[in-house]
Coordinates of N, CA and C in Angstrom, one line a residue:
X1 N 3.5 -18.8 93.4 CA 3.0 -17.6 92.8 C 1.5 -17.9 92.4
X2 N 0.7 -16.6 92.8 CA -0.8 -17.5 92.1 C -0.9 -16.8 91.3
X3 N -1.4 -18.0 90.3 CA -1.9 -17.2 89.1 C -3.0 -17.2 88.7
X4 N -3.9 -16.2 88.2 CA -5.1 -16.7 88.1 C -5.4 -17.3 85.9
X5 N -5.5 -18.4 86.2 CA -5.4 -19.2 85.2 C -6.3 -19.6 84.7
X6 N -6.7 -19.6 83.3 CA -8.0 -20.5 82.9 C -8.0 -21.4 82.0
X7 N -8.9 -22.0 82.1 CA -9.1 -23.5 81.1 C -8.5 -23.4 80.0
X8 N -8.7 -22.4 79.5 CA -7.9 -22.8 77.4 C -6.1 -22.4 77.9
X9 N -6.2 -21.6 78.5 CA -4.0 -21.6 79.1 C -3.9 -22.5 79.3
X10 N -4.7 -23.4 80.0 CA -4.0 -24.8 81.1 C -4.0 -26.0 80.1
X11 N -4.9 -25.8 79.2 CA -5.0 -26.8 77.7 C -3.9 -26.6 77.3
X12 N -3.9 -25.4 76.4 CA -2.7 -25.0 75.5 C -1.4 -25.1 76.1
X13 N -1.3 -24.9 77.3 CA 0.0 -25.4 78.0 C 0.3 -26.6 77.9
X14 N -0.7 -27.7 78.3 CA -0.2 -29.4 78.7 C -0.1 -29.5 77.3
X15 N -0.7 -29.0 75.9 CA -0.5 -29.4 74.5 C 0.9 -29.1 74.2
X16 N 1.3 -27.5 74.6 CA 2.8 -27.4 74.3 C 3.7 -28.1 74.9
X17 N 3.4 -28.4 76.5 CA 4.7 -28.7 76.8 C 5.0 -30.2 76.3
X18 N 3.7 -31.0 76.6 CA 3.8 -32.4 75.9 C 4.2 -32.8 74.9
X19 N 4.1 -31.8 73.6 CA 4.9 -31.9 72.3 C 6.3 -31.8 72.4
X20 N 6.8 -30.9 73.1 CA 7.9 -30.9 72.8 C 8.7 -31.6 73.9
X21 N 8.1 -32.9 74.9 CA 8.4 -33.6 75.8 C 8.2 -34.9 74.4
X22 N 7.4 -34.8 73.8 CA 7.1 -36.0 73.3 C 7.4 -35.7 71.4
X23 N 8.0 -35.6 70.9 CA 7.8 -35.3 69.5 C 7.9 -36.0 68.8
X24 N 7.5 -37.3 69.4 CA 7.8 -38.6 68.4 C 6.5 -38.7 68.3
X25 N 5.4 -37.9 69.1 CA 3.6 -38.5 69.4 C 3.1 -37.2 68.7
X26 N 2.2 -37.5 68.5 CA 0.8 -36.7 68.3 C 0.0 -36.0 69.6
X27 N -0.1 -35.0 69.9 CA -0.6 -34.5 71.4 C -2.1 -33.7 70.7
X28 N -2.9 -34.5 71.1 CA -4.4 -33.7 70.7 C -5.2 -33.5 72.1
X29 N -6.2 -32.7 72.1 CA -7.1 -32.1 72.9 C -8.6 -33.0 72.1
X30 N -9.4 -33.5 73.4 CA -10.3 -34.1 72.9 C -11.5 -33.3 72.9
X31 N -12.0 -33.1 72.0 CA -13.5 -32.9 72.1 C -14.6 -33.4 71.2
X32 N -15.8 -32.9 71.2 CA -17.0 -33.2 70.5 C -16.5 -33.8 69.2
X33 N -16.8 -35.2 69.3 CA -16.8 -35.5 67.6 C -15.3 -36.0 67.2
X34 N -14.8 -35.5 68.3 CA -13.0 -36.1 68.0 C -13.3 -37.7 67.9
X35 N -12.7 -37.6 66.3 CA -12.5 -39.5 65.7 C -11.0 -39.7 66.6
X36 N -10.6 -40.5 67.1 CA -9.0 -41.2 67.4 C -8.4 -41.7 66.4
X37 N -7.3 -40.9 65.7 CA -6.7 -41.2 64.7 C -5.4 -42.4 64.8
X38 N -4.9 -43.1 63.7 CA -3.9 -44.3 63.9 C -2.8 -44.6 64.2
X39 N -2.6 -42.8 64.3 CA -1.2 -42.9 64.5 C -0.6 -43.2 66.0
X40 N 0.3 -43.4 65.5 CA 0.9 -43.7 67.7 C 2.5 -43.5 67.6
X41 N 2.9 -42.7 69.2 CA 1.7 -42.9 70.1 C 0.5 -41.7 69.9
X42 N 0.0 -41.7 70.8 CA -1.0 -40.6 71.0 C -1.1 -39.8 72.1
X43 N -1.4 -38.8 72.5 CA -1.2 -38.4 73.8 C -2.6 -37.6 74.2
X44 N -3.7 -37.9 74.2 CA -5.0 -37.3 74.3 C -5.6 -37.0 75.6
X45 N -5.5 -35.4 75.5 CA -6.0 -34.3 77.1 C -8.0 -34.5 76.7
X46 N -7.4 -34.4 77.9 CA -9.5 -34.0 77.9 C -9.8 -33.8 79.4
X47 N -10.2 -32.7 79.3 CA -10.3 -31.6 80.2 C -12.1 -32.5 81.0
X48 N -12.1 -32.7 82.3 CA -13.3 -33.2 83.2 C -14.1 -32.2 83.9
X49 N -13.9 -32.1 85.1 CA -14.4 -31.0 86.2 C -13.4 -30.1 86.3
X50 N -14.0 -28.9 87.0 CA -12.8 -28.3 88.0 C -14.4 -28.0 88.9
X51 N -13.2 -28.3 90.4 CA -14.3 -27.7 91.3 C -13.1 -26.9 92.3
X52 N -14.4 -25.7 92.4 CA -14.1 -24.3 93.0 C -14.3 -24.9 94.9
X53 N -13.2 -24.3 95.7 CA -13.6 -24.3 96.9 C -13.3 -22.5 97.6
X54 N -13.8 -22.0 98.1 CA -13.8 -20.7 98.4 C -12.8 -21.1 99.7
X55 N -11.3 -20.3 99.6 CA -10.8 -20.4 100.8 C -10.7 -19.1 102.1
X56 N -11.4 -18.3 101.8 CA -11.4 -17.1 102.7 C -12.5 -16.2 102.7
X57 N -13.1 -15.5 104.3 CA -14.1 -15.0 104.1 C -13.8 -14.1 102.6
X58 N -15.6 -13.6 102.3 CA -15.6 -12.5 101.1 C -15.2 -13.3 99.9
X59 N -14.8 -14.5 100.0 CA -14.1 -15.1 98.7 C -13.1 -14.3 97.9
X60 N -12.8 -14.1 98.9 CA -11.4 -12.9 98.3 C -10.5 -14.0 97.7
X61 N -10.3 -15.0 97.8 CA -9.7 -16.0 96.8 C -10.4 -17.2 96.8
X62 N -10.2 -18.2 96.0 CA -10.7 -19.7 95.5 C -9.9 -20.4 94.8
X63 N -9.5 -21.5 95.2 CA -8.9 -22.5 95.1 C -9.5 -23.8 93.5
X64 N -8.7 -23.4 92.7 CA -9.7 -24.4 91.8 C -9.1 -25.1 91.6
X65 N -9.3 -26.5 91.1 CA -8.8 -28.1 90.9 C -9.3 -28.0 89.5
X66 N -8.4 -28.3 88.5 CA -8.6 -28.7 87.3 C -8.4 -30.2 87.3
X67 N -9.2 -30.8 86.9 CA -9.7 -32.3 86.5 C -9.3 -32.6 85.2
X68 N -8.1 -33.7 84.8 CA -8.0 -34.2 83.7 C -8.0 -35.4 83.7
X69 N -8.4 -36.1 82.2 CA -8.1 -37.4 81.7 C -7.1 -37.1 80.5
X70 N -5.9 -37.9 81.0 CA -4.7 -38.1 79.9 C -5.1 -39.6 79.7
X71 N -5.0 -39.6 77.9 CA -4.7 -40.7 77.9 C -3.6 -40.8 76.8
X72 N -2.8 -42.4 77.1 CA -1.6 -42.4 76.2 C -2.0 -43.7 75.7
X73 N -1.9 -43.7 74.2 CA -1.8 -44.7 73.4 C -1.2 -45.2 72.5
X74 N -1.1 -46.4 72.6 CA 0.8 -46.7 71.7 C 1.1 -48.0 71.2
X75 N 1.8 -48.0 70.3 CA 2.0 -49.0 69.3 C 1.9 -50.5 69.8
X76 N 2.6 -51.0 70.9 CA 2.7 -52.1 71.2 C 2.5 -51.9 72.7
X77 N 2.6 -53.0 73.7 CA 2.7 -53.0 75.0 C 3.9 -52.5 75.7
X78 N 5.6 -52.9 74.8 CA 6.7 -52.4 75.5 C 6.8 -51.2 75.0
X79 N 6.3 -50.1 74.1 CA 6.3 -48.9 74.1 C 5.4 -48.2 75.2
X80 N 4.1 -48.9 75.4 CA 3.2 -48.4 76.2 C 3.8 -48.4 77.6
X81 N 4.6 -49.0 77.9 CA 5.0 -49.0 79.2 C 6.5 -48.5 79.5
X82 N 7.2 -48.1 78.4 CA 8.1 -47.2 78.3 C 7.3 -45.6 78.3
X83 N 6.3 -45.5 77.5 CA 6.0 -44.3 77.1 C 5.1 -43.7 78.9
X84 N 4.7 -45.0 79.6 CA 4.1 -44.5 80.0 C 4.4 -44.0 81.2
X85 N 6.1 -44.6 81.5 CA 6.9 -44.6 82.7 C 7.4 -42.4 82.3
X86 N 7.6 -42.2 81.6 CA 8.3 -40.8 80.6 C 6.9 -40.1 81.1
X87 N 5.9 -40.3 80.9 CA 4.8 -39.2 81.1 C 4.4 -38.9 82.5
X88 N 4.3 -40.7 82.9 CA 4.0 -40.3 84.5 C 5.4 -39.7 85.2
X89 N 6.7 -39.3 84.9 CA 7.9 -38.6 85.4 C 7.4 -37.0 84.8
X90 N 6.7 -36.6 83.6 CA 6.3 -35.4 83.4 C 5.3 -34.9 84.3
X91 N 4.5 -35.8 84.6 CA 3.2 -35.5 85.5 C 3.8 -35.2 87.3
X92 N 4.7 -36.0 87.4 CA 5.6 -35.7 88.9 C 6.2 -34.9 89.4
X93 N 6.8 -34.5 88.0 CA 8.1 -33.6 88.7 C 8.5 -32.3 87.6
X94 N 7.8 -32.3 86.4 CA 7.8 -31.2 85.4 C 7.2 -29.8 85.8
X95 N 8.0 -28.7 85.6 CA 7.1 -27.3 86.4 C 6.6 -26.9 84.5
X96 N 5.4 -26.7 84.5 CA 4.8 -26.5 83.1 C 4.4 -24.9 82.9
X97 N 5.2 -24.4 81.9 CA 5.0 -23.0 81.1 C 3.8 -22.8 81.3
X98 N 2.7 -21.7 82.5 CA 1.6 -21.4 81.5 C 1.7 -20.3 81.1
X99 N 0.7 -21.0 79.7 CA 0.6 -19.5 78.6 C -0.5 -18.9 78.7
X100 N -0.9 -17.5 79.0 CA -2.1 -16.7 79.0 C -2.5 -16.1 77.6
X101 N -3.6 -17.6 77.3 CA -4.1 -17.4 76.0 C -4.8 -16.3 75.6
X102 N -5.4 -15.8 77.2 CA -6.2 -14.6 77.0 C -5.6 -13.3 76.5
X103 N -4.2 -12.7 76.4 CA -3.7 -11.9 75.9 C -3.3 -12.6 74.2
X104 N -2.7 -10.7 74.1 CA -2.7 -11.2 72.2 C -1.3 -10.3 72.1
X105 N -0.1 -10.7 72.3 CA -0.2 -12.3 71.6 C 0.3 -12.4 72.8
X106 N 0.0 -14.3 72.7 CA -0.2 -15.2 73.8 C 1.1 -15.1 74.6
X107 N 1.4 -14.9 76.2 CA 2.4 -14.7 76.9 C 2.7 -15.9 77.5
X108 N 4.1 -15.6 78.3 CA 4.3 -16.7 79.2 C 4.0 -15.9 80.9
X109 N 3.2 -16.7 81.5 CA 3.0 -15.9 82.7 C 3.4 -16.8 84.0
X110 N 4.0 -17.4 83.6 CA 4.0 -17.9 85.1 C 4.6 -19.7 85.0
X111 N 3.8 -20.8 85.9 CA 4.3 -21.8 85.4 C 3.5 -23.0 86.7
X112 N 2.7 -24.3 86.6 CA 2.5 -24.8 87.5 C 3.3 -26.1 87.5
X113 N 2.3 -27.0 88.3 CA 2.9 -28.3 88.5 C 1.3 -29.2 88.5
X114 N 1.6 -30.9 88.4 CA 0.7 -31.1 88.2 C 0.4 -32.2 89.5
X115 N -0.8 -32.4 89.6 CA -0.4 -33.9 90.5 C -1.2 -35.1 89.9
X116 N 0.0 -36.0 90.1 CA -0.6 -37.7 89.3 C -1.5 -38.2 90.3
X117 N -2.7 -38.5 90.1 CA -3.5 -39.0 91.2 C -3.2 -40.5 91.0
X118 N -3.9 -41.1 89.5 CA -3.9 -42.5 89.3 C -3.2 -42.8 87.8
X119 N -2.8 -43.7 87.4 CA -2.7 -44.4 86.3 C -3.5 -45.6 86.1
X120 N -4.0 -45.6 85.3 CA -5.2 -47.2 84.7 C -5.0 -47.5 83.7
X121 N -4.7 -48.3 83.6 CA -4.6 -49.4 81.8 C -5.6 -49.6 81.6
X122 N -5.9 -49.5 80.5 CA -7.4 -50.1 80.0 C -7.0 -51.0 78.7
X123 N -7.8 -52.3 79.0 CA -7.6 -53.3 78.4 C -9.1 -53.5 77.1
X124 N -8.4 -53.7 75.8 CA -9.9 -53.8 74.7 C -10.6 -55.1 74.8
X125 N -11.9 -55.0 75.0 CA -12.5 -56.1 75.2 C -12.7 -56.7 73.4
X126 N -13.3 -55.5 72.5 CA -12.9 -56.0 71.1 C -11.6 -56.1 70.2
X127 N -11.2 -57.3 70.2 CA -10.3 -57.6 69.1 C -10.4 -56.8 67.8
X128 N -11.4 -56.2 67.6 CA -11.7 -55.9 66.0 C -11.3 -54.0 66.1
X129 N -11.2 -53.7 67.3 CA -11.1 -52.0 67.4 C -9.5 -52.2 68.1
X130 N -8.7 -51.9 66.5 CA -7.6 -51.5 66.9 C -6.9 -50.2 67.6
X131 N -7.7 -49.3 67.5 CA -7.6 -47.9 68.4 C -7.8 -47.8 69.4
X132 N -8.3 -48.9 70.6 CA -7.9 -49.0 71.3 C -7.1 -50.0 72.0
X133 N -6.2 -50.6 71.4 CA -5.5 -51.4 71.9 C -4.1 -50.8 72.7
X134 N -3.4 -51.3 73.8 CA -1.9 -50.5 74.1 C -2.8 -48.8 74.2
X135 N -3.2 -49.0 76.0 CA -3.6 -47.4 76.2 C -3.6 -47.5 77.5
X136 N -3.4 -46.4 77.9 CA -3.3 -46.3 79.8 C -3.7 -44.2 79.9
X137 N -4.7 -44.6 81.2 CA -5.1 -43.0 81.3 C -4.7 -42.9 82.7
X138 N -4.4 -41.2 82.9 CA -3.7 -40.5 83.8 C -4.6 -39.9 84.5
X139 N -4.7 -40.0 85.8 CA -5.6 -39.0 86.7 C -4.8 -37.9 87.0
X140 N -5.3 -36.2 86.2 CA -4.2 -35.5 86.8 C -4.9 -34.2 86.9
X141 N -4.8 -33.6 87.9 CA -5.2 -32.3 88.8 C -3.9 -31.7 88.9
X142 N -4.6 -29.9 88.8 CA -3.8 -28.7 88.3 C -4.5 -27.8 89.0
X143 N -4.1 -27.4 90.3 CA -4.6 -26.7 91.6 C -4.2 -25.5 91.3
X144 N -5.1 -24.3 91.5 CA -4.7 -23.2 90.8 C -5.5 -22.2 92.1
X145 N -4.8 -21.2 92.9 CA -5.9 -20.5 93.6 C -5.8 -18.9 92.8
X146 N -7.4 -18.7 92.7 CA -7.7 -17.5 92.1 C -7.9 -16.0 93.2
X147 N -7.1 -15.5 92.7 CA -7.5 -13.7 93.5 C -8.6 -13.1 93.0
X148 N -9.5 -12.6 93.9 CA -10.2 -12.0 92.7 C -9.5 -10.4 93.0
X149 N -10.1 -9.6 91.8 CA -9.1 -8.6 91.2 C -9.5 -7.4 92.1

């Protein structure tokens, strides 16, 4: 089904569905000024590119790729690689609610899928910054083609 979908649905979707996949974590949206709080795990979206490819004369529709960085962060190393095995099975094979934040009040319209491009550990070079210790980020793209109306 295409939906035509935009950036704050596709947020607010991966924030819902992730909570209630994860409700032992914290699921935040990163932006400007966002401190990384202590608790864990953590589950932190932050939205990168999306790039538009025009698939038909007239641009009668476009194809967009939404660009994310997930990152998961977590108490120890054998949680981090439990937690991290559970998300990357959400990122593969989960069909995710979206919600069309643009109406009032907020609907369910539809629903995508996501694709896992990469997983990367990232290892703390400082001992002294415990906020980032036990973290691995997700490469994940959310292909969406747009009709125009």
């Amino acid at each position: 089904m295409a939906l035509n979908m935009h950036q704050h649905g596709i947020n607010r979707s991966l924030i819902l569905h992730l909570r209630k996949k994860f409700p032992e974590a914290r699921v935040d949206l990163k932006y400007d000024g966002y401190v990384i709080p202590d608790k864990r795990p953590l589950i932190l979206i932050e939205p990168l590119i999306n790039v538009n490819e025009s698939e038909t004369k007239q641009r009668q529709s476009i194809e967009v790729s939404h660009h994310y960085q997930i990152g998961l962060f977590d108490a120890n190393s054998v949680q981090l690689s439990i937690n991290q095995e559970r998300l990357a099975n959400v990122f593969n094979f989960d069909r995710i609610i979206y919600y069309d934040t643009l109406k009032t009040p907020i609907e369910q319209a539809g629903s995508f899928l996501c694709v896992l491009n990469d997983i990367t550990p990232i290892f703390s070079d400082d001992l002294t910054k415990k906020s980032e210790f036990y973290r691995v980020y997700f490469d994940v793209e959310i292909i969406n083609t747009k009709r125009s109306r």
